[in-house]
mmCIF file of C-alpha atoms in Angstrom:
data_model
loop_
_atom_site.group_PDB
_atom_site.id
_atom_site.type_symbol
_atom_site.label_atom_id
_atom_site.label_comp_id
_atom_site.label_asym_id
_atom_site.label_seq_id
_atom_site.Cartn_x
_atom_site.Cartn_y
_atom_site.Cartn_z
ATOM 1 C CA MET A 25 -45.506 8.029 120.381
ATOM 2 C CA GLY A 26 -44.544 11.192 118.501
ATOM 3 C CA ILE A 27 -43.207 11.066 114.962
ATOM 4 C CA LEU A 28 -39.630 11.797 116.005
ATOM 5 C CA ASP A 29 -39.790 8.984 118.556
ATOM 6 C CA LEU A 30 -40.232 6.543 115.685
ATOM 7 C CA PHE A 31 -36.712 7.361 114.527
ATOM 8 C CA SER A 32 -35.102 6.698 117.914
ATOM 9 C CA LEU A 33 -32.783 3.698 118.195
ATOM 10 C CA LYS A 34 -32.460 3.914 121.956
ATOM 11 C CA GLY A 35 -32.092 0.453 123.446
ATOM 12 C CA LYS A 36 -31.328 -1.169 120.077
ATOM 13 C CA ASN A 37 -28.148 -3.100 119.340
ATOM 14 C CA ALA A 38 -26.465 -2.882 115.945
ATOM 15 C CA LEU A 39 -23.694 -4.623 114.057
ATOM 16 C CA VAL A 40 -22.273 -2.649 111.142
ATOM 17 C CA THR A 41 -19.674 -4.458 109.067
ATOM 18 C CA GLY A 42 -17.045 -2.375 107.343
ATOM 19 C CA SER A 43 -17.691 0.482 109.752
ATOM 20 C CA GLY A 44 -14.127 1.391 110.604
ATOM 21 C CA GLN A 45 -14.176 4.148 108.003
ATOM 22 C CA GLY A 46 -16.115 5.528 105.061
ATOM 23 C CA LEU A 47 -19.800 4.800 104.509
ATOM 24 C CA GLY A 48 -19.993 2.201 107.263
ATOM 25 C CA ALA A 49 -18.531 4.622 109.785
ATOM 26 C CA GLY A 50 -21.070 7.233 108.758
ATOM 27 C CA MET A 51 -23.926 4.799 109.389
ATOM 28 C CA ALA A 52 -22.514 3.471 112.669
ATOM 29 C CA ILE A 53 -21.991 6.983 114.024
ATOM 30 C CA ALA A 54 -25.549 7.886 113.042
ATOM 31 C CA PHE A 55 -26.893 4.825 114.867
ATOM 32 C CA ALA A 56 -24.955 5.792 117.986
ATOM 33 C CA GLN A 57 -26.258 9.355 117.778
ATOM 34 C CA ALA A 58 -29.784 7.899 117.568
ATOM 35 C CA GLY A 59 -29.157 5.865 120.730
ATOM 36 C CA ALA A 60 -28.108 2.410 119.538
ATOM 37 C CA ASN A 61 -25.256 0.366 120.957
ATOM 38 C CA VAL A 62 -22.878 -0.514 118.142
ATOM 39 C CA THR A 63 -20.382 -3.165 117.129
ATOM 40 C CA LEU A 64 -17.799 -1.461 114.929
ATOM 41 C CA HIS A 65 -15.989 -3.708 112.480
ATOM 42 C CA ASN A 66 -13.216 -3.337 109.951
ATOM 43 C CA TYR A 67 -11.002 -5.722 108.004
ATOM 44 C CA ASP A 68 -8.137 -4.313 110.056
ATOM 45 C CA ALA A 69 -8.255 -1.830 112.927
ATOM 46 C CA VAL A 70 -11.217 0.536 113.262
ATOM 47 C CA ARG A 71 -9.995 4.095 112.788
ATOM 48 C CA ASP A 72 -9.540 6.159 115.941
ATOM 49 C CA GLU A 73 -11.696 9.007 114.649
ATOM 50 C CA THR A 74 -14.636 6.642 114.160
ATOM 51 C CA ILE A 75 -14.281 5.276 117.675
ATOM 52 C CA GLU A 76 -14.091 8.797 119.085
ATOM 53 C CA GLU A 77 -17.281 9.922 117.331
ATOM 54 C CA VAL A 78 -19.168 6.905 118.683
ATOM 55 C CA ARG A 79 -17.657 7.274 122.153
ATOM 56 C CA LYS A 80 -18.869 10.878 122.379
ATOM 57 C CA THR A 81 -22.494 9.754 122.101
ATOM 58 C CA GLY A 82 -22.310 7.813 125.352
ATOM 59 C CA VAL A 83 -23.645 4.526 123.958
ATOM 60 C CA ARG A 84 -21.944 1.189 124.507
ATOM 61 C CA TYR A 85 -19.719 -0.072 121.731
ATOM 62 C CA ILE A 86 -17.186 -2.744 120.888
ATOM 63 C CA THR A 87 -14.673 -2.987 118.060
ATOM 64 C CA ARG A 88 -13.817 -6.089 116.093
ATOM 65 C CA SER A 89 -11.664 -6.842 113.056
ATOM 66 C CA GLY A 90 -11.395 -9.611 110.488
ATOM 67 C CA ASP A 91 -12.339 -10.787 107.030
ATOM 68 C CA VAL A 92 -16.093 -11.292 106.554
ATOM 69 C CA CYS A 93 -15.281 -14.015 104.015
ATOM 70 C CA ASP A 94 -14.207 -16.136 107.001
ATOM 71 C CA GLU A 95 -17.091 -18.048 108.615
ATOM 72 C CA ALA A 96 -15.464 -17.843 112.042
ATOM 73 C CA ILE A 97 -15.225 -14.060 111.796
ATOM 74 C CA ARG A 98 -18.858 -13.736 110.699
ATOM 75 C CA LYS A 99 -20.080 -15.814 113.629
ATOM 76 C CA MET A 100 -17.812 -13.968 116.038
ATOM 77 C CA LEU A 101 -19.227 -10.598 114.975
ATOM 78 C CA VAL A 102 -22.816 -11.677 115.576
ATOM 79 C CA ASP A 103 -22.109 -13.702 118.710
ATOM 80 C CA ASP A 104 -20.032 -10.955 120.330
ATOM 81 C CA THR A 105 -22.743 -8.391 119.609
ATOM 82 C CA VAL A 106 -25.294 -10.569 121.385
ATOM 83 C CA LYS A 107 -22.914 -11.406 124.236
ATOM 84 C CA GLU A 108 -22.002 -7.768 124.845
ATOM 85 C CA PHE A 109 -25.389 -6.095 124.356
ATOM 86 C CA GLY A 110 -27.948 -8.873 124.830
ATOM 87 C CA SER A 111 -29.363 -9.057 121.299
ATOM 88 C CA ILE A 112 -28.797 -8.107 117.689
ATOM 89 C CA ASP A 113 -31.595 -5.841 116.494
ATOM 90 C CA ILE A 114 -29.893 -4.256 113.482
ATOM 91 C CA LEU A 115 -27.476 -5.776 110.991
ATOM 92 C CA VAL A 116 -25.842 -3.644 108.323
ATOM 93 C CA ASN A 117 -23.981 -5.626 105.675
ATOM 94 C CA ASN A 118 -21.633 -2.934 104.472
ATOM 95 C CA ALA A 119 -18.185 -4.559 104.224
ATOM 96 C CA GLY A 120 -17.078 -4.551 100.619
ATOM 97 C CA THR A 121 -14.264 -4.353 98.114
ATOM 98 C CA ILE A 122 -13.745 -3.638 94.424
ATOM 99 C CA ARG A 123 -11.354 -4.811 91.735
ATOM 100 C CA ARG A 124 -10.983 -3.013 88.402
ATOM 101 C CA ALA A 125 -9.905 -4.666 85.146
ATOM 102 C CA PRO A 126 -11.415 -5.026 81.655
ATOM 103 C CA ALA A 127 -13.648 -8.076 81.409
ATOM 104 C CA ALA A 128 -11.246 -9.988 79.154
ATOM 105 C CA GLU A 129 -8.448 -9.561 81.718
ATOM 106 C CA HIS A 130 -10.556 -9.794 84.877
ATOM 107 C CA SER A 131 -8.872 -12.596 86.812
ATOM 108 C CA GLU A 132 -10.536 -15.442 88.657
ATOM 109 C CA GLU A 133 -8.937 -14.103 91.832
ATOM 110 C CA PHE A 134 -10.534 -10.679 91.267
ATOM 111 C CA TRP A 135 -13.923 -12.261 90.607
ATOM 112 C CA ASN A 136 -13.870 -14.598 93.608
ATOM 113 C CA THR A 137 -12.620 -11.938 96.018
ATOM 114 C CA VAL A 138 -15.369 -9.498 95.079
ATOM 115 C CA ILE A 139 -18.184 -12.060 95.013
ATOM 116 C CA ASP A 140 -17.102 -13.573 98.332
ATOM 117 C CA THR A 141 -16.818 -10.207 100.078
ATOM 118 C CA ASN A 142 -19.706 -8.288 98.539
ATOM 119 C CA LEU A 143 -22.318 -11.009 98.078
ATOM 120 C CA ASN A 144 -21.531 -14.282 99.836
ATOM 121 C CA SER A 145 -20.768 -12.604 103.167
ATOM 122 C CA VAL A 146 -24.046 -10.673 102.940
ATOM 123 C CA TRP A 147 -25.954 -13.920 102.509
ATOM 124 C CA PHE A 148 -24.195 -15.820 105.290
ATOM 125 C CA LEU A 149 -24.304 -12.948 107.804
ATOM 126 C CA SER A 150 -27.973 -12.330 107.049
ATOM 127 C CA GLN A 151 -28.743 -16.005 107.463
ATOM 128 C CA TYR A 152 -26.839 -16.341 110.746
ATOM 129 C CA ALA A 153 -28.172 -13.125 112.300
ATOM 130 C CA GLY A 154 -31.580 -13.756 110.766
ATOM 131 C CA ARG A 155 -31.976 -17.000 112.693
ATOM 132 C CA LEU A 156 -31.572 -15.035 115.938
ATOM 133 C CA MET A 157 -33.946 -12.319 114.750
ATOM 134 C CA LEU A 158 -36.556 -14.942 113.878
ATOM 135 C CA LYS A 159 -36.355 -16.302 117.432
ATOM 136 C CA GLN A 160 -36.731 -12.850 118.976
ATOM 137 C CA GLY A 161 -39.491 -11.876 116.538
ATOM 138 C CA HIS A 162 -37.968 -8.664 115.220
ATOM 139 C CA GLY A 163 -34.957 -7.243 113.440
ATOM 140 C CA LYS A 164 -33.718 -4.890 110.767
ATOM 141 C CA ILE A 165 -31.280 -5.929 108.049
ATOM 142 C CA ILE A 166 -29.818 -3.247 105.810
ATOM 143 C CA ASN A 167 -27.597 -4.200 102.885
ATOM 144 C CA THR A 168 -25.302 -1.832 101.032
ATOM 145 C CA ALA A 169 -26.212 -2.069 97.370
ATOM 146 C CA SER A 170 -24.934 0.278 94.653
ATOM 147 C CA LEU A 171 -25.810 2.179 91.512
ATOM 148 C CA LEU A 172 -24.397 -0.941 89.895
ATOM 149 C CA SER A 173 -27.356 -2.841 91.267
ATOM 150 C CA PHE A 174 -29.103 -1.039 88.388
ATOM 151 C CA GLN A 175 -26.294 -0.353 85.908
ATOM 152 C CA GLY A 176 -23.420 -2.404 84.526
ATOM 153 C CA GLY A 177 -20.479 -0.118 85.178
ATOM 154 C CA ILE A 178 -17.138 -0.206 83.368
ATOM 155 C CA THR A 179 -14.272 -2.632 84.127
ATOM 156 C CA VAL A 180 -15.956 -3.862 87.336
ATOM 157 C CA PRO A 181 -17.894 -6.990 86.252
ATOM 158 C CA GLY A 182 -17.502 -8.770 89.590
ATOM 159 C CA TYR A 183 -18.676 -5.730 91.509
ATOM 160 C CA ALA A 184 -21.710 -5.235 89.249
ATOM 161 C CA ALA A 185 -22.635 -8.906 89.539
ATOM 162 C CA ALA A 186 -22.293 -8.849 93.328
ATOM 163 C CA LYS A 187 -24.305 -5.672 93.817
ATOM 164 C CA GLY A 188 -27.004 -6.892 91.469
ATOM 165 C CA GLY A 189 -27.143 -9.996 93.615
ATOM 166 C CA VAL A 190 -27.376 -7.938 96.804
ATOM 167 C CA ALA A 191 -30.469 -6.169 95.484
ATOM 168 C CA GLN A 192 -32.164 -9.450 94.605
ATOM 169 C CA LEU A 193 -31.137 -11.121 97.867
ATOM 170 C CA THR A 194 -32.658 -8.184 99.751
ATOM 171 C CA LYS A 195 -35.994 -8.829 98.046
ATOM 172 C CA ALA A 196 -35.777 -12.603 98.510
ATOM 173 C CA LEU A 197 -35.193 -12.326 102.267
ATOM 174 C CA ALA A 198 -37.922 -9.694 102.632
ATOM 175 C CA ASN A 199 -40.366 -12.066 100.940
ATOM 176 C CA GLU A 200 -39.648 -14.762 103.516
ATOM 177 C CA TRP A 201 -39.217 -12.716 106.679
ATOM 178 C CA ALA A 202 -41.523 -9.702 106.347
ATOM 179 C CA ASP A 203 -44.400 -11.377 108.171
ATOM 180 C CA LYS A 204 -42.059 -12.534 110.925
ATOM 181 C CA GLY A 205 -41.104 -9.062 112.146
ATOM 182 C CA ILE A 206 -37.897 -8.659 110.171
ATOM 183 C CA ASN A 207 -37.398 -5.807 107.719
ATOM 184 C CA VAL A 208 -34.846 -6.378 104.963
ATOM 185 C CA ASN A 209 -33.925 -3.398 102.810
ATOM 186 C CA ALA A 210 -30.905 -1.935 101.060
ATOM 187 C CA ILE A 211 -29.248 1.407 100.453
ATOM 188 C CA ALA A 212 -27.732 2.100 97.046
ATOM 189 C CA PRO A 213 -25.182 4.891 97.465
ATOM 190 C CA GLY A 214 -24.212 6.979 94.484
ATOM 191 C CA TYR A 215 -20.702 8.177 93.781
ATOM 192 C CA MET A 216 -19.243 8.701 97.243
ATOM 193 C CA ALA A 217 -15.942 10.139 98.349
ATOM 194 C CA THR A 218 -14.490 6.974 99.920
ATOM 195 C CA ASP A 219 -11.422 4.783 99.535
ATOM 196 C CA ASN A 220 -13.245 2.733 96.868
ATOM 197 C CA THR A 221 -13.511 5.764 94.587
ATOM 198 C CA THR A 222 -10.003 7.139 95.087
ATOM 199 C CA ALA A 223 -8.926 6.067 91.596
ATOM 200 C CA LEU A 224 -11.995 7.620 89.982
ATOM 201 C CA ARG A 225 -11.599 10.917 91.807
ATOM 202 C CA ALA A 226 -7.909 11.027 90.895
ATOM 203 C CA ASP A 227 -8.775 10.705 87.194
ATOM 204 C CA ALA A 228 -9.608 14.295 86.284
ATOM 205 C CA ALA A 229 -11.509 13.445 83.108
ATOM 206 C CA ARG A 230 -13.519 10.611 84.664
ATOM 207 C CA SER A 231 -14.289 12.637 87.786
ATOM 208 C CA ALA A 232 -15.510 15.573 85.695
ATOM 209 C CA ALA A 233 -17.718 13.269 83.639
ATOM 210 C CA ILE A 234 -19.264 11.796 86.788
ATOM 211 C CA LEU A 235 -19.893 15.165 88.403
ATOM 212 C CA SER A 236 -21.485 16.501 85.235
ATOM 213 C CA ARG A 237 -24.205 13.849 85.519
ATOM 214 C CA ILE A 238 -24.944 14.337 89.225
ATOM 215 C CA PRO A 239 -27.632 17.038 89.527
ATOM 216 C CA MET A 240 -26.279 18.060 92.941
ATOM 217 C CA GLY A 241 -22.848 18.558 91.365
ATOM 218 C CA ARG A 242 -20.755 16.925 94.087
ATOM 219 C CA TRP A 243 -19.516 13.579 95.356
ATOM 220 C CA GLY A 244 -21.518 12.144 98.222
ATOM 221 C CA LEU A 245 -20.189 11.935 101.769
ATOM 222 C CA PRO A 246 -20.602 9.208 104.392
ATOM 223 C CA SER A 247 -22.804 11.593 106.367
ATOM 224 C CA ASP A 248 -25.239 11.692 103.438
ATOM 225 C CA LEU A 249 -26.305 8.147 104.344
ATOM 226 C CA ALA A 250 -26.968 8.921 108.015
ATOM 227 C CA GLY A 251 -30.655 9.800 107.802
ATOM 228 C CA THR A 252 -31.433 6.996 105.372
ATOM 229 C CA ALA A 253 -29.710 4.403 107.552
ATOM 230 C CA VAL A 254 -31.450 5.543 110.735
ATOM 231 C CA PHE A 255 -34.803 5.512 108.937
ATOM 232 C CA LEU A 256 -34.353 1.923 107.732
ATOM 233 C CA ALA A 257 -33.084 0.804 111.153
ATOM 234 C CA SER A 258 -35.927 2.427 113.071
ATOM 235 C CA GLU A 259 -39.623 1.843 113.626
ATOM 236 C CA ALA A 260 -40.321 4.615 111.125
ATOM 237 C CA SER A 261 -39.682 2.089 108.343
ATOM 238 C CA ASN A 262 -41.724 -0.801 109.730
ATOM 239 C CA TYR A 263 -43.845 -1.078 106.556
ATOM 240 C CA VAL A 264 -40.896 -0.810 104.166
ATOM 241 C CA GLN A 265 -39.773 -4.165 102.803
ATOM 242 C CA GLY A 266 -37.437 -5.341 100.052
ATOM 243 C CA HIS A 267 -36.687 -1.800 98.929
ATOM 244 C CA VAL A 268 -33.414 -0.555 97.470
ATOM 245 C CA LEU A 269 -33.292 3.099 98.494
ATOM 246 C CA VAL A 270 -31.029 5.133 96.228
ATOM 247 C CA VAL A 271 -28.960 7.956 97.748
ATOM 248 C CA ASP A 272 -27.136 9.355 94.729
ATOM 249 C CA GLY A 273 -27.588 13.110 94.466
ATOM 250 C CA GLY A 274 -29.890 12.487 91.506
ATOM 251 C CA TRP A 275 -27.577 10.376 89.314
ATOM 252 C CA LEU A 276 -30.266 7.894 88.253
ATOM 253 C CA CYS A 277 -32.705 10.693 87.453
ATOM 254 C CA ARG A 278 -30.564 12.017 84.614
#
């Protein structure tokens, strides 16, 4: 097997939550380009442009919608992936949300919504898909972490707590499943041009402050995660376990 063959996902079957747009779409499209069949998921409808990019690769795909906080939706996503493609080889826990408010005014609703979406769903999806991966003796789980897995952030206490938890959960699952053929890792994106950062990018002063700290001098794009995601989903990363791989244009270096 040549080195480039290690990065092929041909014959693999992937579920990417929150892949209707943004970072999840970038990863799902990359998987399809690398040969994997893909289940595309969004809270509501998957965007047409995402579907079109996947369709052009010639792989098989299905689209599903629903709230990953709902147990029935989580099971449906995994079960339909297996029913349609025959197995689930790759799970990307990317669905997420954010709520901004100073800590003293951060409501219980804000806290619960963010923790349920960004942390609890990651645990329950990993557990449910992981049981199938344990039976088949292989699998790749990739969680979307954040710079706030390392830093505290401002006015996003629920988000910081959830993403810190995602990093630790990644390590905990790797400790249990590494010797059973399952790789569990995470990607920590930097400041990306997505719907979640619309408010930050619209704030001229805050945006300028962020860009001044990024050595590359620009916001990241969903396509910037493509190579990292394919690496962690492929055989090229078979000896990588419990790692949170930062893709941030150099933010944490400065």
